Coordinates of N, CA and C in Angstrom, one line a residue:
Chain A
A1 N 63.8 127.7 99.9 CA 64.1 126.8 98.8 C 64.5 125.4 99.5
Q2 N 64.2 124.4 98.8 CA 64.6 123.0 99.2 C 66.1 122.8 99.0
S3 N 66.7 122.1 100.0 CA 68.1 121.8 99.8 C 68.4 120.6 100.7
V4 N 69.5 119.9 100.3 CA 70.0 118.8 101.1 C 71.5 118.9 101.1
A5 N 72.1 118.6 102.3 CA 73.5 118.7 102.5 C 74.1 117.4 103.0
Q6 N 75.1 116.9 102.5 CA 75.9 115.8 103.0 C 77.2 116.4 103.4
P7 N 77.4 116.7 104.7 CA 78.6 117.6 105.1 C 79.9 116.9 105.0
E8 N 80.0 115.6 104.8 CA 81.3 114.9 104.7 C 81.4 114.3 103.3
D9 N 82.5 114.7 102.6 CA 82.8 114.2 101.3 C 83.2 112.7 101.4
Q10 N 83.9 112.4 102.5 CA 84.4 111.0 102.7 C 84.3 110.6 104.1
V11 N 83.9 109.4 104.3 CA 83.9 108.8 105.7 C 84.7 107.5 105.6
N12 N 85.6 107.4 106.6 CA 86.4 106.2 106.7 C 86.1 105.4 108.0
V13 N 85.8 104.2 108.0 CA 85.6 103.4 109.2 C 86.3 102.0 109.0
A14 N 86.6 101.4 110.2 CA 87.2 100.1 110.2 C 86.1 99.1 110.1
E15 N 86.4 98.0 109.4 CA 85.4 96.9 109.3 C 85.0 96.4 110.7
G16 N 83.7 96.2 110.9 CA 83.2 95.8 112.2 C 82.7 97.0 113.1
N17 N 83.2 98.2 112.8 CA 82.8 99.3 113.6 C 81.5 99.9 113.0
P18 N 80.7 100.6 113.9 CA 79.5 101.2 113.4 C 79.8 102.4 112.4
L19 N 78.9 102.6 111.5 CA 79.1 103.7 110.5 C 77.9 104.7 110.6
T20 N 78.2 105.9 110.3 CA 77.2 106.9 110.1 C 77.6 107.8 108.9
V21 N 76.6 108.0 108.1 CA 76.8 108.9 106.9 C 75.7 110.0 107.1
K22 N 76.1 111.2 107.2 CA 75.2 112.3 107.6 C 74.5 113.0 106.5
C23 N 73.3 113.4 106.8 CA 72.4 114.2 105.8 C 71.6 115.2 106.6
T24 N 71.6 116.4 106.1 CA 70.7 117.4 106.7 C 69.9 118.0 105.5
Y25 N 68.7 118.5 105.8 CA 67.8 119.0 104.8 C 67.1 120.3 105.1
S26 N 66.6 120.9 104.1 CA 65.7 122.0 104.3 C 64.6 122.0 103.3
V27 N 63.3 121.9 103.8 CA 62.2 121.9 102.9 C 61.1 122.6 103.6
S28 N 60.1 123.1 102.8 CA 58.9 123.7 103.4 C 57.9 122.5 103.6
G29 N 57.4 122.4 104.8 CA 56.4 121.3 105.1 C 57.2 120.1 105.5
N30 N 56.5 119.0 105.4 CA 57.1 117.7 105.9 C 58.0 117.1 104.8
P31 N 59.1 116.5 105.1 CA 60.0 116.0 104.1 C 59.7 114.5 103.8
Y32 N 60.0 114.1 102.5 CA 60.2 112.8 102.2 C 61.7 112.6 102.0
L33 N 62.3 111.6 102.6 CA 63.7 111.5 102.6 C 64.1 110.1 102.1
F34 N 65.2 110.1 101.4 CA 65.7 108.9 100.7 C 67.2 108.7 100.9
W35 N 67.6 107.5 100.9 CA 69.0 107.1 100.7 C 69.2 106.1 99.6
Y36 N 70.3 106.4 98.8 CA 70.6 105.6 97.7 C 72.1 105.2 97.8
V37 N 72.5 104.1 97.3 CA 73.9 103.7 97.3 C 74.4 103.4 95.8
Q38 N 75.6 103.8 95.6 CA 76.2 103.6 94.2 C 77.5 102.9 94.4
Y39 N 77.5 101.6 94.0 CA 78.8 100.9 94.0 C 79.6 101.3 92.8
P40 N 80.9 101.1 92.8 CA 81.8 101.5 91.7 C 81.3 101.0 90.4
N41 N 81.3 101.9 89.4 CA 80.9 101.7 88.0 C 79.5 101.1 87.9
R42 N 78.6 101.4 88.8 CA 77.2 100.9 88.8 C 76.2 102.0 88.9
G43 N 75.0 101.8 88.6 CA 73.9 102.7 88.9 C 73.6 102.8 90.3
L44 N 72.8 103.8 90.7 CA 72.3 104.0 92.1 C 71.3 102.9 92.4
Q45 N 71.3 102.5 93.7 CA 70.3 101.6 94.2 C 69.6 102.2 95.4
F46 N 68.3 102.1 95.4 CA 67.5 102.6 96.5 C 67.7 101.8 97.7
L47 N 68.0 102.4 98.9 CA 68.3 101.8 100.2 C 67.1 101.8 101.1
L48 N 66.5 103.0 101.3 CA 65.4 103.2 102.2 C 64.8 104.6 102.1
K49 N 63.7 104.8 102.7 CA 63.0 106.1 102.7 C 62.2 106.3 104.0
Y50 N 62.1 107.6 104.3 CA 61.2 108.0 105.3 C 60.1 108.9 104.7
I51 N 58.8 108.5 105.0 CA 57.7 109.3 104.6 C 57.0 109.8 105.8
T52 N 56.6 108.9 106.7 CA 55.9 109.3 108.0 C 56.1 108.1 108.9
G53 N 55.7 108.3 110.2 CA 55.7 107.2 111.1 C 57.0 107.1 112.0
D54 N 57.4 105.9 112.2 CA 58.6 105.6 113.1 C 59.8 106.4 112.6
N55 N 60.5 107.1 113.5 CA 61.7 107.8 113.1 C 62.8 107.0 112.7
L56 N 62.8 105.7 113.0 CA 63.9 104.8 112.6 C 63.4 104.0 111.5
V57 N 64.1 104.1 110.4 CA 63.7 103.4 109.2 C 64.7 102.3 108.8
K58 N 64.3 101.1 108.6 CA 65.2 100.0 108.2 C 65.1 99.8 106.7
G59 N 66.3 99.5 106.1 CA 66.4 99.3 104.7 C 67.2 98.1 104.3
S60 N 67.7 98.1 103.1 CA 68.4 97.0 102.5 C 69.8 96.9 103.2
Y61 N 70.4 95.7 103.1 CA 71.8 95.4 103.4 C 72.1 95.8 104.9
G62 N 71.1 95.8 105.8 CA 71.3 96.1 107.2 C 71.4 97.5 107.5
F63 N 71.2 98.4 106.6 CA 71.2 99.8 106.8 C 69.9 100.3 107.5
E64 N 70.1 101.4 108.2 CA 68.9 102.0 108.8 C 69.2 103.5 108.8
A65 N 68.2 104.3 109.0 CA 68.3 105.8 109.0 C 67.4 106.3 110.1
E66 N 67.9 107.4 110.8 CA 67.1 108.0 111.8 C 66.7 109.4 111.4
F67 N 65.4 109.6 111.4 CA 64.8 110.9 111.1 C 64.7 111.7 112.3
N68 N 65.3 112.9 112.3 CA 65.3 113.8 113.5 C 64.7 115.2 113.0
K69 N 63.4 115.4 113.3 CA 62.8 116.6 112.8 C 63.4 117.9 113.4
S70 N 63.7 117.9 114.7 CA 64.2 119.1 115.3 C 65.6 119.5 114.7
Q71 N 66.4 118.5 114.4 CA 67.7 118.8 113.8 C 67.7 118.7 112.3
T72 N 66.6 118.5 111.7 CA 66.4 118.4 110.2 C 67.5 117.5 109.7
S73 N 67.6 116.3 110.2 CA 68.6 115.4 109.8 C 68.0 114.0 109.5
F74 N 68.7 113.3 108.7 CA 68.3 111.9 108.3 C 69.6 111.1 108.1
H75 N 70.3 110.8 109.1 CA 71.6 110.1 109.0 C 71.4 108.6 108.8
L76 N 72.3 108.1 107.9 CA 72.3 106.7 107.6 C 73.3 106.0 108.5
K77 N 72.8 104.8 109.0 CA 73.7 104.1 110.0 C 73.7 102.6 109.7
K78 N 74.7 102.0 110.2 CA 74.8 100.5 110.2 C 75.6 100.1 111.4
P79 N 75.2 99.1 112.2 CA 75.9 98.8 113.4 C 77.3 98.2 113.2
S80 N 77.5 97.5 112.1 CA 78.8 96.9 111.9 C 79.1 96.9 110.4
A81 N 80.1 97.7 110.1 CA 80.4 98.0 108.7 C 81.1 96.8 108.1
L82 N 80.9 96.6 106.8 CA 81.6 95.5 106.0 C 82.4 96.2 104.9
V83 N 83.5 95.6 104.5 CA 84.3 96.1 103.4 C 83.4 96.3 102.2
S84 N 82.5 95.4 102.0 CA 81.6 95.5 100.8 C 80.6 96.7 100.9
D85 N 80.6 97.4 102.0 CA 79.7 98.6 102.1 C 80.4 99.8 101.5
S86 N 81.7 99.7 101.1 CA 82.4 100.8 100.5 C 81.7 101.2 99.2
A87 N 81.3 102.4 99.1 CA 80.5 102.9 98.0 C 80.2 104.4 98.2
L88 N 79.5 104.9 97.2 CA 79.1 106.3 97.3 C 77.6 106.4 97.7
Y89 N 77.3 107.2 98.7 CA 76.0 107.2 99.3 C 75.3 108.6 99.0
F90 N 74.1 108.6 98.6 CA 73.4 109.8 98.2 C 72.1 109.9 99.1
C91 N 71.9 111.1 99.6 CA 70.7 111.4 100.3 C 69.9 112.3 99.4
A92 N 68.6 112.1 99.4 CA 67.7 112.9 98.6 C 66.4 113.3 99.4
V93 N 65.8 114.5 99.1 CA 64.7 115.0 99.8 C 63.7 115.6 98.9
R94 N 62.4 115.6 99.3 CA 61.4 116.4 98.6 C 60.4 116.8 99.6
A95 N 59.7 117.8 99.3 CA 58.6 118.3 100.2 C 57.4 117.4 100.0
D96 N 56.5 117.3 101.0 CA 55.3 116.4 100.9 C 54.1 117.1 100.2
A97 N 54.2 118.4 100.0 CA 53.1 119.1 99.4 C 53.6 120.4 98.8
G98 N 52.7 121.1 98.1 CA 53.1 122.4 97.5 C 53.5 122.2 96.0
N99 N 53.9 123.3 95.4 CA 54.2 123.3 94.0 C 55.6 122.8 93.7
N100 N 56.5 122.8 94.7 CA 57.8 122.4 94.4 C 58.2 121.1 95.1
R101 N 57.7 120.0 94.5 CA 58.0 118.7 95.2 C 59.0 117.9 94.4
K102 N 59.9 118.6 93.8 CA 60.9 117.8 93.0 C 61.9 117.2 94.0
L103 N 62.5 116.1 93.5 CA 63.5 115.4 94.3 C 64.8 116.1 94.2
I104 N 65.4 116.5 95.3 CA 66.6 117.2 95.4 C 67.7 116.2 96.0
W105 N 68.9 116.2 95.3 CA 69.9 115.3 95.7 C 71.1 115.9 96.4
G106 N 71.6 115.2 97.4 CA 72.9 115.7 97.9 C 74.0 115.3 97.0
L107 N 75.2 115.8 97.3 CA 76.4 115.6 96.4 C 77.1 114.2 96.6
G108 N 76.6 113.5 97.6 CA 77.2 112.2 97.9 C 78.3 112.2 98.9
T109 N 78.4 111.1 99.6 CA 79.5 110.8 100.5 C 80.1 109.5 100.2
S110 N 81.4 109.5 100.0 CA 82.2 108.3 99.7 C 82.5 107.6 101.0
L111 N 82.1 106.4 101.2 CA 82.3 105.6 102.4 C 83.4 104.6 102.0
A112 N 84.5 104.6 102.8 CA 85.5 103.6 102.7 C 85.6 102.8 104.0
V113 N 85.4 101.5 103.9 CA 85.5 100.6 105.0 C 86.8 99.8 104.9
N114 N 87.6 100.0 105.9 CA 89.0 99.4 105.8 C 89.0 98.0 106.6
P115 N 89.7 97.1 105.9 CA 89.7 95.7 106.6 C 90.5 95.7 107.9
Chain B
N1 N 64.4 89.6 85.8 CA 64.0 90.9 85.2 C 65.2 91.7 84.8
A2 N 65.1 92.4 83.6 CA 66.2 93.2 83.2 C 66.3 94.5 83.9
G3 N 65.1 95.0 84.3 CA 65.1 96.3 85.0 C 65.2 97.5 84.0
V4 N 66.2 98.3 84.2 CA 66.5 99.5 83.4 C 67.8 99.1 82.6
T5 N 67.7 99.2 81.3 CA 68.8 98.8 80.4 C 69.2 100.1 79.6
Q6 N 70.5 100.4 79.7 CA 71.1 101.5 79.0 C 72.1 101.0 78.0
T7 N 72.1 101.6 76.8 CA 73.2 101.4 75.9 C 73.5 102.7 75.1
P8 N 74.8 102.8 74.7 CA 75.9 102.0 75.0 C 76.5 102.3 76.4
K9 N 77.4 101.4 76.9 CA 78.0 101.7 78.2 C 79.1 102.7 78.1
F10 N 79.8 102.7 77.0 CA 80.9 103.7 76.7 C 80.7 104.2 75.3
Q11 N 81.1 105.5 75.2 CA 81.0 106.1 73.8 C 82.0 107.3 73.8
V12 N 82.7 107.4 72.7 CA 83.6 108.6 72.5 C 83.1 109.3 71.3
L13 N 82.9 110.6 71.4 CA 82.4 111.4 70.3 C 83.4 112.5 70.0
K14 N 83.3 113.0 68.8 CA 84.0 114.3 68.5 C 83.0 115.4 68.6
T15 N 83.6 116.6 68.9 CA 82.7 117.8 69.0 C 81.9 117.9 67.7
G16 N 80.6 118.2 67.9 CA 79.7 118.4 66.8 C 79.0 117.1 66.3
Q17 N 79.4 116.0 66.7 CA 78.8 114.7 66.4 C 77.5 114.6 67.1
S18 N 76.6 113.8 66.6 CA 75.3 113.5 67.3 C 75.3 112.0 67.7
M19 N 74.5 111.7 68.7 CA 74.3 110.4 69.1 C 73.0 110.2 70.0
T20 N 72.6 109.0 70.2 CA 71.5 108.7 71.0 C 71.9 107.7 72.1
L21 N 71.6 108.0 73.3 CA 71.7 107.1 74.4 C 70.3 106.4 74.6
Q22 N 70.4 105.1 74.6 CA 69.1 104.3 74.7 C 68.8 103.9 76.1
C23 N 67.5 103.9 76.5 CA 67.1 103.5 77.8 C 65.8 102.7 77.6
A24 N 65.7 101.6 78.2 CA 64.5 100.8 78.2 C 64.3 100.2 79.5
Q25 N 63.0 100.1 79.9 CA 62.6 99.5 81.2 C 61.5 98.5 81.0
D26 N 61.5 97.4 81.7 CA 60.5 96.4 81.5 C 59.6 96.2 82.7
M27 N 59.5 97.3 83.5 CA 58.7 97.2 84.7 C 57.4 98.0 84.6
N28 N 57.0 98.4 83.4 CA 55.8 99.2 83.2 C 55.7 100.5 84.0
H29 N 56.9 101.1 84.2 CA 57.0 102.3 85.0 C 56.5 103.5 84.2
E30 N 55.7 104.3 84.8 CA 55.2 105.5 84.1 C 56.2 106.6 84.0
Y31 N 57.1 106.7 85.0 CA 58.0 107.8 85.1 C 59.4 107.3 84.6
M32 N 60.0 108.1 83.7 CA 61.4 107.9 83.3 C 62.1 109.2 83.3
S33 N 63.4 109.1 83.5 CA 64.2 110.3 83.6 C 65.7 110.0 83.1
W34 N 66.4 111.1 82.8 CA 67.8 111.1 82.5 C 68.5 112.0 83.5
Y35 N 69.6 111.5 84.1 CA 70.5 112.3 84.9 C 71.9 112.3 84.3
R36 N 72.7 113.3 84.6 CA 74.1 113.2 84.4 C 74.8 113.4 85.8
Q37 N 75.9 112.7 85.9 CA 76.7 112.7 87.1 C 78.1 113.2 86.8
D38 N 78.4 114.3 87.5 CA 79.8 114.9 87.3 C 80.4 115.0 88.6
P39 N 81.7 114.9 88.7 CA 82.5 115.0 90.0 C 82.2 116.3 90.6
G40 N 81.8 116.3 91.9 CA 81.6 117.5 92.7 C 80.3 118.1 92.4
M41 N 79.5 117.6 91.5 CA 78.2 118.2 91.2 C 77.0 117.2 91.4
G42 N 77.3 116.0 91.8 CA 76.2 115.1 92.2 C 75.4 114.7 90.9
L43 N 74.2 114.5 91.1 CA 73.2 114.1 90.1 C 72.4 115.3 89.6
R44 N 72.3 115.5 88.3 CA 71.5 116.6 87.8 C 70.5 116.1 86.8
L45 N 69.3 116.5 87.0 CA 68.2 116.0 86.1 C 68.2 116.7 84.8
I46 N 68.2 116.0 83.7 CA 68.3 116.5 82.3 C 66.8 116.7 81.8
H47 N 66.2 115.6 81.6 CA 64.8 115.6 81.1 C 64.1 114.4 81.9
Y48 N 62.7 114.5 81.9 CA 62.0 113.4 82.4 C 60.6 113.3 81.7
S49 N 60.0 112.2 82.0 CA 58.7 111.9 81.3 C 57.8 111.2 82.4
V50 N 56.5 111.6 82.4 CA 55.6 111.0 83.3 C 54.6 110.1 82.6
G51 N 54.9 109.8 81.3 CA 54.1 108.9 80.6 C 54.4 109.0 79.1
A52 N 53.9 108.0 78.3 CA 54.1 108.1 76.9 C 53.5 109.3 76.3
G53 N 54.3 110.0 75.5 CA 53.9 111.2 74.8 C 54.1 112.5 75.6
I54 N 54.6 112.3 76.9 CA 54.8 113.5 77.8 C 56.2 113.6 78.2
T55 N 56.9 114.7 77.9 CA 58.2 114.9 78.4 C 58.3 116.4 78.9
D56 N 59.3 116.6 79.8 CA 59.5 117.9 80.4 C 61.0 118.0 80.7
Q57 N 61.4 119.3 80.9 CA 62.8 119.6 81.1 C 63.1 119.5 82.6
G58 N 64.3 119.1 82.9 CA 64.9 119.1 84.2 C 65.7 120.4 84.4
E59 N 66.7 120.2 85.2 CA 67.5 121.4 85.5 C 68.6 121.8 84.5
V60 N 69.1 120.8 83.7 CA 70.1 121.0 82.8 C 69.7 120.5 81.4
P61 N 68.7 121.0 80.7 CA 68.2 120.4 79.5 C 68.9 120.8 78.2
N62 N 69.7 121.9 78.3 CA 70.2 122.4 77.0 C 71.2 121.5 76.4
G63 N 71.0 121.3 75.1 CA 71.9 120.4 74.3 C 71.4 119.0 74.2
Y64 N 70.2 118.7 74.8 CA 69.7 117.4 74.9 C 68.2 117.4 74.4
N65 N 67.8 116.3 73.7 CA 66.4 116.1 73.4 C 66.0 114.8 73.8
V66 N 64.7 114.6 74.1 CA 64.1 113.3 74.5 C 62.8 113.2 73.8
S67 N 62.3 111.9 73.8 CA 61.0 111.6 73.3 C 60.5 110.4 74.1
R68 N 59.2 110.2 74.2 CA 58.7 109.0 74.9 C 57.5 108.5 74.0
S69 N 57.8 107.7 73.0 CA 56.8 107.2 72.2 C 56.1 105.9 72.8
T70 N 56.8 105.2 73.6 CA 56.3 104.0 74.3 C 56.5 104.1 75.8
T71 N 55.8 103.3 76.6 CA 56.1 103.3 78.0 C 57.5 102.8 78.3
E72 N 58.0 101.9 77.5 CA 59.3 101.2 77.8 C 60.5 102.0 77.5
D73 N 60.5 102.9 76.5 CA 61.7 103.5 75.9 C 61.7 105.0 76.1
F74 N 63.0 105.5 76.4 CA 63.1 106.9 76.7 C 64.5 107.3 76.2
P75 N 64.7 107.5 74.9 CA 66.1 107.8 74.4 C 66.5 109.2 74.7
L76 N 67.7 109.5 74.9 CA 68.3 110.8 75.0 C 69.2 111.1 73.9
R77 N 68.9 112.2 73.2 CA 69.6 112.6 72.0 C 70.5 113.8 72.2
L78 N 71.8 113.7 71.8 CA 72.7 114.8 71.8 C 72.8 115.2 70.3
L79 N 72.4 116.4 70.0 CA 72.3 116.8 68.6 C 73.6 117.3 68.1
S80 N 74.4 117.9 68.9 CA 75.7 118.4 68.5 C 76.6 118.4 69.7
A81 N 77.3 117.3 69.9 CA 78.0 117.1 71.2 C 79.1 118.2 71.4
A82 N 79.2 118.5 72.7 CA 80.2 119.5 73.1 C 81.0 118.9 74.3
P83 N 82.3 119.3 74.4 CA 83.1 118.7 75.5 C 82.5 118.9 76.9
S84 N 81.6 119.9 77.1 CA 80.9 120.1 78.4 C 79.9 118.9 78.7
Q85 N 79.6 118.2 77.6 CA 78.7 117.0 77.8 C 79.4 115.7 78.2
T86 N 80.7 115.8 78.3 CA 81.4 114.6 78.8 C 81.0 114.4 80.3
S87 N 80.5 113.2 80.5 CA 79.8 112.9 81.7 C 79.4 111.4 81.8
V88 N 78.9 111.0 82.9 CA 78.3 109.7 83.0 C 76.8 109.9 83.1
Y89 N 76.0 109.3 82.2 CA 74.6 109.5 82.1 C 73.9 108.3 82.7
F90 N 72.8 108.6 83.5 CA 72.0 107.5 84.1 C 70.5 107.7 83.7
C91 N 69.9 106.6 83.3 CA 68.5 106.6 83.1 C 67.9 106.0 84.4
A92 N 66.8 106.6 84.8 CA 66.1 106.1 86.0 C 64.6 106.1 85.8
S93 N 64.0 105.1 86.3 CA 62.5 105.0 86.2 C 61.9 104.7 87.5
S94 N 60.6 104.9 87.6 CA 59.8 104.8 88.8 C 58.3 104.5 88.5
Y95 N 57.7 103.9 89.4 CA 56.2 103.6 89.3 C 55.5 104.9 89.1
S96 N 55.9 106.0 89.7 CA 55.2 107.2 89.6 C 56.2 108.4 89.7
N97 N 55.7 109.5 89.4 CA 56.5 110.8 89.4 C 57.0 111.0 90.8
P98 N 58.3 111.2 91.0 CA 58.8 111.5 92.4 C 58.1 112.7 93.0
A99 N 57.6 113.6 92.2 CA 56.9 114.8 92.8 C 55.5 114.5 93.1
S100 N 55.0 113.3 92.9 CA 53.6 113.0 93.2 C 53.5 112.6 94.7
G101 N 52.3 112.5 95.1 CA 52.1 112.0 96.5 C 51.8 110.5 96.6
R102 N 52.1 109.8 95.5 CA 51.8 108.3 95.5 C 52.9 107.5 96.2
V103 N 52.5 106.3 96.6 CA 53.2 105.5 97.5 C 54.7 105.3 97.2
H104 N 55.0 105.0 96.0 CA 56.4 104.6 95.6 C 57.1 105.8 95.0
A105 N 56.6 107.0 95.1 CA 57.2 108.2 94.6 C 58.6 108.4 95.2
G106 N 59.6 108.6 94.4 CA 60.9 108.8 94.9 C 61.8 107.5 94.9
E107 N 61.2 106.4 94.7 CA 61.9 105.1 94.6 C 62.3 104.9 93.2
L108 N 63.5 105.3 92.8 CA 63.9 105.2 91.5 C 64.8 104.0 91.2
F109 N 64.6 103.4 90.0 CA 65.4 102.3 89.6 C 66.4 102.8 88.5
F110 N 67.7 102.7 88.7 CA 68.7 103.2 87.8 C 69.2 102.2 86.9
G111 N 69.6 102.6 85.7 CA 70.4 101.8 84.8 C 71.9 101.8 85.3
E112 N 72.7 101.1 84.5 CA 74.1 100.9 84.9 C 75.0 102.1 84.5
G113 N 74.4 103.0 83.7 CA 75.2 104.2 83.3 C 75.8 104.1 81.9
S114 N 76.0 105.2 81.3 CA 76.7 105.3 80.0 C 77.7 106.4 80.1
R115 N 79.0 106.0 79.9 CA 80.1 107.0 80.1 C 80.4 107.6 78.7
L116 N 80.2 108.9 78.6 CA 80.3 109.6 77.3 C 81.5 110.5 77.4
T117 N 82.4 110.5 76.5 CA 83.5 111.4 76.3 C 83.4 112.1 75.0
V118 N 83.4 113.5 75.1 CA 83.4 114.3 73.9 C 84.7 115.0 73.7
L119 N 85.4 114.7 72.6 CA 86.7 115.3 72.4 C 86.7 116.6 71.6

């Protein structure tokens, strides 16, 4: 069965420090992987996706994510965190083929960037 | 561009009342969907549509109805509200079904959300 896990409910980082929000997945076949961000009292916004190709994917607001097939991970990263990055981050995954290609969502990780 | 517009933003209902959450998108997206977001449970898909006249159930469809008479609109109806339906509801649209193999599959555009409380 497909699944996605965000092992940390909350991540705290100091402004200016690098940040990582973790995501691991399980799918049959090759994964399509996505990151979304939700600012307080707002809807989710698409950040980036991995379909194929370069394992390092660059997205909006200076975020990037690294696909690691052997570790079945797709961690979200940013070299220097901003207070305005404080938000809820969701990882999502789906298989690239087969009968079960629904989008599966993680439970979210709350990122707090401290001044 | 307005994107995905949801109304109302807030609503309080009594148990047994009915209401409709409205969703409209102006991007000519073929795929539209409704999610609910609850603490500790993430996003759960209620219903979705891959085009006008076509709807299907998600993982938590009970107590909700949908219709898709036009490409733009995808209302969510609660026929008899229950306290378990207290939640934040999000409408999301996309160029194509996230389960398809098409280029933008999985890139969803979300509305701002509708916070519903059922007493």
